[in-house]
mmCIF file with all atom_site columns, C-alpha atoms in Angstrom:
data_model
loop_
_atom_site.group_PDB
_atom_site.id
_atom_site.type_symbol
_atom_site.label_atom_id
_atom_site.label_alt_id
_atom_site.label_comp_id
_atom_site.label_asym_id
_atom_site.label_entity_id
_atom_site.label_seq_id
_atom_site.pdbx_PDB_ins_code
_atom_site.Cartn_x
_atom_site.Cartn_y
_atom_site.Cartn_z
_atom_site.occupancy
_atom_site.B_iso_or_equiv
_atom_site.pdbx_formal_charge
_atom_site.auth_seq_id
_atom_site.auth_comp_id
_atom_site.auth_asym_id
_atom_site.auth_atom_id
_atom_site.pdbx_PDB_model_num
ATOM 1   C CA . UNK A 1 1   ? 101.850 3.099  167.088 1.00 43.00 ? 16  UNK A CA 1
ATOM 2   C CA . UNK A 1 2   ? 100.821 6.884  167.082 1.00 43.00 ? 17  UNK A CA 1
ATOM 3   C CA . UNK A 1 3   ? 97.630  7.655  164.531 1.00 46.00 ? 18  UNK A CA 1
ATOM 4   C CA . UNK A 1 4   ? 96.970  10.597 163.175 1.00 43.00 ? 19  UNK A CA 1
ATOM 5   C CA . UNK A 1 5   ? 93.723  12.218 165.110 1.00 48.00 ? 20  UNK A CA 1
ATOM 6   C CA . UNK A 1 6   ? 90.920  13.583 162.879 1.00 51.00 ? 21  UNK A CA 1
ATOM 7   C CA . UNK A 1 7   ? 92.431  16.409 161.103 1.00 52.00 ? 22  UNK A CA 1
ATOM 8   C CA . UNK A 1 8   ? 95.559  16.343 163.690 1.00 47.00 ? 23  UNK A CA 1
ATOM 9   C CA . UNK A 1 9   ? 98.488  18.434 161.557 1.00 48.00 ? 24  UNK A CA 1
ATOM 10  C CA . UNK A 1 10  ? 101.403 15.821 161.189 1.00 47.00 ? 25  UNK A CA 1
ATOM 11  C CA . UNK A 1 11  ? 103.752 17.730 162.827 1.00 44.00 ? 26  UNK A CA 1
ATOM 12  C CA . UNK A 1 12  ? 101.485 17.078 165.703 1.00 42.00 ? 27  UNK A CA 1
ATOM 13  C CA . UNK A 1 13  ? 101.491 13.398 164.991 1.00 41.00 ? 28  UNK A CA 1
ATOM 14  C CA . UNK A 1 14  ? 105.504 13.694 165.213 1.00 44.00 ? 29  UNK A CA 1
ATOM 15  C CA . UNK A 1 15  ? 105.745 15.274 168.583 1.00 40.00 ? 30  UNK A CA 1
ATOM 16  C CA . UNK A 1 16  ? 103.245 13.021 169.963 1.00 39.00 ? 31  UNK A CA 1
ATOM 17  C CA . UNK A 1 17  ? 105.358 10.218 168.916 1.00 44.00 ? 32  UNK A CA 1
ATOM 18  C CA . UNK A 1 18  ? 108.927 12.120 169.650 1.00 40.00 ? 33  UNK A CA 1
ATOM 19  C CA . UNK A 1 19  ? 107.013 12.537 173.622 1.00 40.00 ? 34  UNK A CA 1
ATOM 20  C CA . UNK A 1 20  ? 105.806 9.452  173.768 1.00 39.00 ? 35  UNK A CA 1
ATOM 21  C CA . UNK A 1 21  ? 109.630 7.567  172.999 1.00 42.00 ? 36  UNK A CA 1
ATOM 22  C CA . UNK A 1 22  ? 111.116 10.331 175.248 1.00 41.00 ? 37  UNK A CA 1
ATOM 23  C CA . UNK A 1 23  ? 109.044 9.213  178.338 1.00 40.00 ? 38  UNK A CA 1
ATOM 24  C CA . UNK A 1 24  ? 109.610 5.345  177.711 1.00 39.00 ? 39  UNK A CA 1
ATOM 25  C CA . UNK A 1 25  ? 112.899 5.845  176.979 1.00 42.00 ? 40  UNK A CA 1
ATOM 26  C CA . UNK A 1 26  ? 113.188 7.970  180.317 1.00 42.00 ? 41  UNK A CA 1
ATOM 27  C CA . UNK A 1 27  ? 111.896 5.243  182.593 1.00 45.00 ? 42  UNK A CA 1
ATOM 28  C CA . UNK A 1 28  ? 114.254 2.816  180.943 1.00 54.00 ? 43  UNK A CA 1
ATOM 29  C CA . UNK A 1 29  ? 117.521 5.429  181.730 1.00 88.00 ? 44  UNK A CA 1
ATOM 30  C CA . UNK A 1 30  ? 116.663 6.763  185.135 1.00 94.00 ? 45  UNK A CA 1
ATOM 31  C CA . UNK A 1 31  ? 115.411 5.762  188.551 1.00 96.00 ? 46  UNK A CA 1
ATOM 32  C CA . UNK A 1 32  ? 113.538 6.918  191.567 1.00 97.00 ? 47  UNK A CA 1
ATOM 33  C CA . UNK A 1 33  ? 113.365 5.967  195.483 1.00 97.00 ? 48  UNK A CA 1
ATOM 34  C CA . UNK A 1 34  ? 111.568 6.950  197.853 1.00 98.00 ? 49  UNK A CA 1
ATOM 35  C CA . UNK A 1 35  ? 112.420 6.824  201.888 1.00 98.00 ? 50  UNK A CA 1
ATOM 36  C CA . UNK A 1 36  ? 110.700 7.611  205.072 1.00 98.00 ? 51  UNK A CA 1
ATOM 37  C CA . UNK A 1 37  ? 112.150 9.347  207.810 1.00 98.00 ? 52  UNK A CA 1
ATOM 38  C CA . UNK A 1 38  ? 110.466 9.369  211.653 1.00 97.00 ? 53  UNK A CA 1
ATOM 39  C CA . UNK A 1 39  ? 111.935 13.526 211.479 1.00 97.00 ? 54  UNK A CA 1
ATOM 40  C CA . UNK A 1 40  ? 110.434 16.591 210.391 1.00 97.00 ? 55  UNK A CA 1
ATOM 41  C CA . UNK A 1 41  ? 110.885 18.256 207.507 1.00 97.00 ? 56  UNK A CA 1
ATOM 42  C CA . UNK A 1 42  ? 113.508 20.698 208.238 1.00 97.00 ? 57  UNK A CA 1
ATOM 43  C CA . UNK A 1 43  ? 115.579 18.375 209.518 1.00 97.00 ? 58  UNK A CA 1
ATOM 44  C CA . UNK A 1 44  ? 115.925 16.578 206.266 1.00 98.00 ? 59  UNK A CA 1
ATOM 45  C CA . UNK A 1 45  ? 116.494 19.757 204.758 1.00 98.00 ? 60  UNK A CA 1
ATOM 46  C CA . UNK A 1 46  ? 119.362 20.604 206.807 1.00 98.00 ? 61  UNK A CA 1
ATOM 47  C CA . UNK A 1 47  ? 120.717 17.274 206.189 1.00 98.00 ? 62  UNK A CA 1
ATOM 48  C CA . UNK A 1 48  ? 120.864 17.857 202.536 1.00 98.00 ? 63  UNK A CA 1
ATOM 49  C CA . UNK A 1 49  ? 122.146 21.414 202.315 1.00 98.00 ? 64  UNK A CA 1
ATOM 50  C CA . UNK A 1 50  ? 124.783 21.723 205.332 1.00 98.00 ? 65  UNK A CA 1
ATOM 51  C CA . UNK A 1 51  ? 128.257 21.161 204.451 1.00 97.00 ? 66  UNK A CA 1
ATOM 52  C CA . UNK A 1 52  ? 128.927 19.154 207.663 1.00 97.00 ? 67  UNK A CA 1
ATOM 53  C CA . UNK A 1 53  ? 125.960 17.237 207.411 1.00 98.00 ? 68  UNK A CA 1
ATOM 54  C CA . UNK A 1 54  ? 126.270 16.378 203.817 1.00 97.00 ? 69  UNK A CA 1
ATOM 55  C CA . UNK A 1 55  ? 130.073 15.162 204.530 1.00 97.00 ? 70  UNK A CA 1
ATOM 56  C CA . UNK A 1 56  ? 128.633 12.334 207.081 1.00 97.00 ? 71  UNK A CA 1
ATOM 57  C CA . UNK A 1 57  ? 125.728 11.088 204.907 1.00 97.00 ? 72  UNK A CA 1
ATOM 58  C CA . UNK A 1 58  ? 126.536 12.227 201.439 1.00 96.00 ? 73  UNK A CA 1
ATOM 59  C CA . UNK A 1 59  ? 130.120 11.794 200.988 1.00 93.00 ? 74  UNK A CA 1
ATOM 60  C CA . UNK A 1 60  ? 133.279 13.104 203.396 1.00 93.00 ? 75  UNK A CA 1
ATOM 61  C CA . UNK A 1 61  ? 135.673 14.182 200.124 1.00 93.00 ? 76  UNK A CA 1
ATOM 62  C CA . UNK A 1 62  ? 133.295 17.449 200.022 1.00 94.00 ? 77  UNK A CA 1
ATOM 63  C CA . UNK A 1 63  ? 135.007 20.190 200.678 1.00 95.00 ? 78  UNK A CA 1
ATOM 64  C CA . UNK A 1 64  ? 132.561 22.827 200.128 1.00 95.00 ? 79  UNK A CA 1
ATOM 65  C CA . UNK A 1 65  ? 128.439 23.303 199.715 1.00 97.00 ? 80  UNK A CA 1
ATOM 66  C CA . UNK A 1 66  ? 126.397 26.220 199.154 1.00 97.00 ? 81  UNK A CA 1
ATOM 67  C CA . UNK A 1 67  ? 121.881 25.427 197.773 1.00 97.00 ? 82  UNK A CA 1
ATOM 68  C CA . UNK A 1 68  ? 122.740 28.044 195.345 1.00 97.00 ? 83  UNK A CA 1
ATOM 69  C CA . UNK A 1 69  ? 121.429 27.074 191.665 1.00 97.00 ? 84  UNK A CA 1
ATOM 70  C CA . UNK A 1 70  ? 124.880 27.389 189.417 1.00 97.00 ? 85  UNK A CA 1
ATOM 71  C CA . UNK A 1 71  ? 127.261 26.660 192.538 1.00 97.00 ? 86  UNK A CA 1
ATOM 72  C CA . UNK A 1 72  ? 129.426 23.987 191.813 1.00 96.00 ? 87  UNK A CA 1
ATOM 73  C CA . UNK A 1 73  ? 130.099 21.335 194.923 1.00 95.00 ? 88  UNK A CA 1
ATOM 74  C CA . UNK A 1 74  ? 134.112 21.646 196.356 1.00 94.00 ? 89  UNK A CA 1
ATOM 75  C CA . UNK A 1 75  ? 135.600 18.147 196.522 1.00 94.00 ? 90  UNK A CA 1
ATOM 76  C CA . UNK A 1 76  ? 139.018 16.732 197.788 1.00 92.00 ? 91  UNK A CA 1
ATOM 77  C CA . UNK A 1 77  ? 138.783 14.223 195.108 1.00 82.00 ? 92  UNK A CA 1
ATOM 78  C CA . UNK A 1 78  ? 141.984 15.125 192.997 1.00 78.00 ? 93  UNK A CA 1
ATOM 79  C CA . UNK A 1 79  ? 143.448 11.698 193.593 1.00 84.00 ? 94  UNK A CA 1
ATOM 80  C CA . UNK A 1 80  ? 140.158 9.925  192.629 1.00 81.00 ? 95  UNK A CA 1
ATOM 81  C CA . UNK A 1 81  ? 139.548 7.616  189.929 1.00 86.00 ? 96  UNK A CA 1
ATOM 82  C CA . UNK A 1 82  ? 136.284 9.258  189.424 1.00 89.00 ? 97  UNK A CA 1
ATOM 83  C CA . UNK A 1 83  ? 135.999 13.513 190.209 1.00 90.00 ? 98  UNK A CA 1
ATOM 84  C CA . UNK A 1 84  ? 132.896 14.358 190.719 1.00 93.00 ? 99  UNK A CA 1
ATOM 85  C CA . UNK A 1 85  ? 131.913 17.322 188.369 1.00 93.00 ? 100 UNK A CA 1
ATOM 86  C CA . UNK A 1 86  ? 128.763 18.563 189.849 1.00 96.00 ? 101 UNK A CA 1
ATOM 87  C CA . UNK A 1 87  ? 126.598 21.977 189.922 1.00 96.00 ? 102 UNK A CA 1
ATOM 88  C CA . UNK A 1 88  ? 123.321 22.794 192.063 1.00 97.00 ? 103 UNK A CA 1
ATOM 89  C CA . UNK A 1 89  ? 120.523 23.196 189.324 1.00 97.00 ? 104 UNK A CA 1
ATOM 90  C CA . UNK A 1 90  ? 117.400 23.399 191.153 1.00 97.00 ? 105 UNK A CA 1
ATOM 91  C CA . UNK A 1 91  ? 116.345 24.525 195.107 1.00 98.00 ? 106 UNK A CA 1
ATOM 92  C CA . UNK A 1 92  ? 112.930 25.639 196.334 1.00 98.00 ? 107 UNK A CA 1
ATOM 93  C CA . UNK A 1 93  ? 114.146 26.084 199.829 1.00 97.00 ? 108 UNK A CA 1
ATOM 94  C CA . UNK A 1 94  ? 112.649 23.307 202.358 1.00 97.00 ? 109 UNK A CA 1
ATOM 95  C CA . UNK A 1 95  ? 111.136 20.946 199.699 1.00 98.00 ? 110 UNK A CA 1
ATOM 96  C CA . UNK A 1 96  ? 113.583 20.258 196.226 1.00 98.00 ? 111 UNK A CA 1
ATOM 97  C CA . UNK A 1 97  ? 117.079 20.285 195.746 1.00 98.00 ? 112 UNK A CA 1
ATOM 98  C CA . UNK A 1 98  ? 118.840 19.071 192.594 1.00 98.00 ? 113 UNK A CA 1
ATOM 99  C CA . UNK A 1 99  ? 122.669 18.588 191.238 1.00 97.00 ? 114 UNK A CA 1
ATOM 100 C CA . UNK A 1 100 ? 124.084 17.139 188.099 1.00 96.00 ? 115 UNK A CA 1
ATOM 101 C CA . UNK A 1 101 ? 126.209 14.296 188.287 1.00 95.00 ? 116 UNK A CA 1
ATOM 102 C CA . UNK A 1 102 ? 128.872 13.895 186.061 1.00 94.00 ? 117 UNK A CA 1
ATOM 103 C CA . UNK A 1 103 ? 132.557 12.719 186.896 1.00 93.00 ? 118 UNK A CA 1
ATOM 104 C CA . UNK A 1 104 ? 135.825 14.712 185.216 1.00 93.00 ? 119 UNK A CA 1
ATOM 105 C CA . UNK A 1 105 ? 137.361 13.123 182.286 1.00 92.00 ? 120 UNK A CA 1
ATOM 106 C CA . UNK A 1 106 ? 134.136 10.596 181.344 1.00 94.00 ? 121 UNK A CA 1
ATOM 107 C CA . UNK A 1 107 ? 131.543 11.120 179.201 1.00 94.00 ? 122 UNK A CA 1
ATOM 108 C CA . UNK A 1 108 ? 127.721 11.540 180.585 1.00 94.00 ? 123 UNK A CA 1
ATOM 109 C CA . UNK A 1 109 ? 125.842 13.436 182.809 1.00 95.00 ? 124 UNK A CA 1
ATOM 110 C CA . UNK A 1 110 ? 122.665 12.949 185.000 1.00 96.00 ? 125 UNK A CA 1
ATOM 111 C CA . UNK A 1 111 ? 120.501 14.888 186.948 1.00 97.00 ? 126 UNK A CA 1
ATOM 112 C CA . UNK A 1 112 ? 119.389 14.234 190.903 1.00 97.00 ? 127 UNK A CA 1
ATOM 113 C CA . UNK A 1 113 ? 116.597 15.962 192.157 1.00 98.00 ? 128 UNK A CA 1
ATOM 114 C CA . UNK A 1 114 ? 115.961 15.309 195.905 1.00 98.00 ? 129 UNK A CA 1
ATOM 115 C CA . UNK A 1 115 ? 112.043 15.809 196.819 1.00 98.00 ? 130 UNK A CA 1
ATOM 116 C CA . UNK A 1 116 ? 111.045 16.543 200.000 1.00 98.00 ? 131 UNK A CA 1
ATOM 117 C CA . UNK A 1 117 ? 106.985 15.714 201.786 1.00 98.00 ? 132 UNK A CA 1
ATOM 118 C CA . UNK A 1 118 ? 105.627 16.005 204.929 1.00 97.00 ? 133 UNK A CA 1
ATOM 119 C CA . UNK A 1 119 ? 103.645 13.453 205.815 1.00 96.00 ? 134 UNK A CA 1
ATOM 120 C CA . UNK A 1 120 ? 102.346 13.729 209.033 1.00 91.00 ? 135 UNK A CA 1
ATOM 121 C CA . UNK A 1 121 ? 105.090 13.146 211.962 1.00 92.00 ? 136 UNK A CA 1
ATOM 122 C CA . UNK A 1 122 ? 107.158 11.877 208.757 1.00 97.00 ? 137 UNK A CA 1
ATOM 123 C CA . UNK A 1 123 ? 109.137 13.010 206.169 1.00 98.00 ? 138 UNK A CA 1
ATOM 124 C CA . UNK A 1 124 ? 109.102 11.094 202.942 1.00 98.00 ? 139 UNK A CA 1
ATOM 125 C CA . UNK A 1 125 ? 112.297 11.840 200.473 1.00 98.00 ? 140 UNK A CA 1
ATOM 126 C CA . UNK A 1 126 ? 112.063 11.083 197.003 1.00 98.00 ? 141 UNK A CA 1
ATOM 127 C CA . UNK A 1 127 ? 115.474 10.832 195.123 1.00 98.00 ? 142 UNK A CA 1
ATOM 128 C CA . UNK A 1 128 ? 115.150 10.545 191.110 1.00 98.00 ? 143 UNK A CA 1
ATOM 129 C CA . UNK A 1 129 ? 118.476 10.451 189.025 1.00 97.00 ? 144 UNK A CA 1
ATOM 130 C CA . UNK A 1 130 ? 117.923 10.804 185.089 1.00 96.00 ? 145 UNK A CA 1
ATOM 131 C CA . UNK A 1 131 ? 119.941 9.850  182.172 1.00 95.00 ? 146 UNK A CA 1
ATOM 132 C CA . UNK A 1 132 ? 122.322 7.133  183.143 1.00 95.00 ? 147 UNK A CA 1
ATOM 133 C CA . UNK A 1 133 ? 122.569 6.128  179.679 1.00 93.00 ? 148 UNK A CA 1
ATOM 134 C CA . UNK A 1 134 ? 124.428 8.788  179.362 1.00 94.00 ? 149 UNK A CA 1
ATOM 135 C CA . UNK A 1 135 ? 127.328 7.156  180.759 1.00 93.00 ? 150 UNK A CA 1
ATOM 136 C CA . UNK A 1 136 ? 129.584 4.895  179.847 1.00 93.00 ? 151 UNK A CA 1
ATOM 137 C CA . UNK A 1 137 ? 128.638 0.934  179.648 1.00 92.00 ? 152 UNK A CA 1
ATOM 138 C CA . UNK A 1 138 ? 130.405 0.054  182.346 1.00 90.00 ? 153 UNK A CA 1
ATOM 139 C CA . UNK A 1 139 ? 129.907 -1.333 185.899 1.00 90.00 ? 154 UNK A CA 1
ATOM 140 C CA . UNK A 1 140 ? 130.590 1.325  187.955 1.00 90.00 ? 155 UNK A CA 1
ATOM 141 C CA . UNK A 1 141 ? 127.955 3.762  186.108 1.00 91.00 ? 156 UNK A CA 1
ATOM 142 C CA . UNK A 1 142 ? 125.444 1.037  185.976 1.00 92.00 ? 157 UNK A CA 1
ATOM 143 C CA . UNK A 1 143 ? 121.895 1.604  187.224 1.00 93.00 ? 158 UNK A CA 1
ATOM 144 C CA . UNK A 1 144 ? 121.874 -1.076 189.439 1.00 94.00 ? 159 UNK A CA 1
ATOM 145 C CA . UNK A 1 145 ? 125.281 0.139  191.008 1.00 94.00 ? 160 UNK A CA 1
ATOM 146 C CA . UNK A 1 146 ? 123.183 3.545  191.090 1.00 95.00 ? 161 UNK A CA 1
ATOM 147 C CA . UNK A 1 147 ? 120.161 2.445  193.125 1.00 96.00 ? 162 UNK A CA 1
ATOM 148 C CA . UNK A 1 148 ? 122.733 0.283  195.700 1.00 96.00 ? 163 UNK A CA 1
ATOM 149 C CA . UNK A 1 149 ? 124.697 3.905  196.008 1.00 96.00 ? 164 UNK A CA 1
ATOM 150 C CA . UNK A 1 150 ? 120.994 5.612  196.908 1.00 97.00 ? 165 UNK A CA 1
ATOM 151 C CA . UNK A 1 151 ? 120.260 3.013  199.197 1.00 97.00 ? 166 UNK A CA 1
ATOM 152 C CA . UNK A 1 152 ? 123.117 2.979  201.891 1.00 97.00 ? 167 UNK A CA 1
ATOM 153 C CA . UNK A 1 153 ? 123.493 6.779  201.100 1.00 97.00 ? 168 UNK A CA 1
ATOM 154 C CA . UNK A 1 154 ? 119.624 7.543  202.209 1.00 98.00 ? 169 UNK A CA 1
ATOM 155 C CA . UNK A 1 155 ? 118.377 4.414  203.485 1.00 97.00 ? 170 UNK A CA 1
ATOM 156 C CA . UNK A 1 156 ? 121.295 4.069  205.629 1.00 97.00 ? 171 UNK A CA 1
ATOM 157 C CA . UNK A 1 157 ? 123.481 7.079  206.380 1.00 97.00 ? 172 UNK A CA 1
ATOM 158 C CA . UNK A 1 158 ? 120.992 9.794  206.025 1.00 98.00 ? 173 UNK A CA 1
ATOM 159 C CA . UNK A 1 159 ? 118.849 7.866  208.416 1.00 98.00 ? 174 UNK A CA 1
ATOM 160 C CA . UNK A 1 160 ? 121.263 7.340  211.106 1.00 97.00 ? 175 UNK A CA 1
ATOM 161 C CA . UNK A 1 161 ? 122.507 10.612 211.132 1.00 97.00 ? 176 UNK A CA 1
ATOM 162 C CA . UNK A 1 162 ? 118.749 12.445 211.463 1.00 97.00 ? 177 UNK A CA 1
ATOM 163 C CA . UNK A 1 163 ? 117.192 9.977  213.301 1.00 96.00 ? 178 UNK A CA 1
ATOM 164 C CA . UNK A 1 164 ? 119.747 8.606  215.984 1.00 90.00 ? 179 UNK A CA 1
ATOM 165 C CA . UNK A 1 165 ? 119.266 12.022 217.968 1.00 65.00 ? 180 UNK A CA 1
#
C-alpha cells in the first residue's frame, strides 16, 4: 500500500497510487516481443512501411499504406469476420512506427508500436501491443492468441522475407 511521505499533499498520495495500479494493470493487459534480424536497419524499416512488403509479412488483404501519423491502413477485408479499423499514430522515420488496432463493429482498441535497434550487424525489433483488455473476452482477442499472431507474423514471415535475400 501507498503511504503518505512526510508532508506529501494527498492528492499526491492519490496519483502515486492511481500510477502505480495503471502500470501493474498495464503489464497484466499488454505484451511485448522482441526479435533479431541478421539485416540492417533500413531494411527492417522498409519491411514495415512498404505497401508490398507489408502485404507478404504483415497481412495480403492490405490494400493501401502510407507512415503518415492519422493515415488510416486500406484493407480488402469487407467480407471479413473481423475489419480491421486501424490508423498510423506514431513514426520517427527509421526507428518507431505505431498503429491502433481495433476491428469494425467490436468493442476495444489497442495500440502497436514497432521499435526498431541496431545492434551491431543486427537489427533487434521490439513489438509492444497495449490494452487487450479492451476487447472482448473472447478467444480470438485473447493475449495468448495475440503473442502466437506476433510470432509467425515477425518471427516467421518478416524474417523470411528480409533475410532469405
Amino acid at each position: 500500500m501507498t503511504e503518505k511521505k512526510n508532508n506529501e499533499p494527498v492528492a499526491a498520495v492519490c496519483y502515486r497510487k492511481k500510477r502505480i495500479m495503471e502500470h501493474s494493470n498495464s503489464a497484466k493487459t499488454s505484451l511485448s516481443k522482441e526479435f533479431i534480424y541478421n539485416v540492417p536497419t533500413e531494411q527492417v524499416w522498409q519491411a514495415l512501411t512498404d505497401a508490398d512488403k507489408m502485404r507478404v509479412w504483415y497481412f495480403p488483404q492490405l490494400k493501401n499504406f502510407k507512415p503518415i501519423v492519422g493515415y488510416k491502413f486500406q484493407f480488402n477485408d469487407d467480407d471479413a469476420e473481423y475489419q480491421k479499423d486501424w490508423i498510423v499514430t506514431q513514426v520517427v522515420e527509421g526507428t518507431r512506427l505505431a498503429h491502433n488496432w481495433a476491428y469494425k463493429g467490436y468493442p476495444g482498441s489497442s495500440e502497436v508500436i514497432f521499435d526498431i535497434f541496431s545492434e551491431g550487424d543486427t537489427t533487434r525489433l521490439r513489438v509492444r501491443q497495449t490494452d487487450l483488455d479492451s476487447f472482448p473476452k473472447d478467444s480470438h482477442f485473447s493475449k495468448e492468441r495475440f503473442e502466437w499472431g506476433w510470432d509467425n507474423l515477425l518471427g516467421r514471415n518478416l524474417k523470411q522475407l528480409i533475410e532469405s535475400k
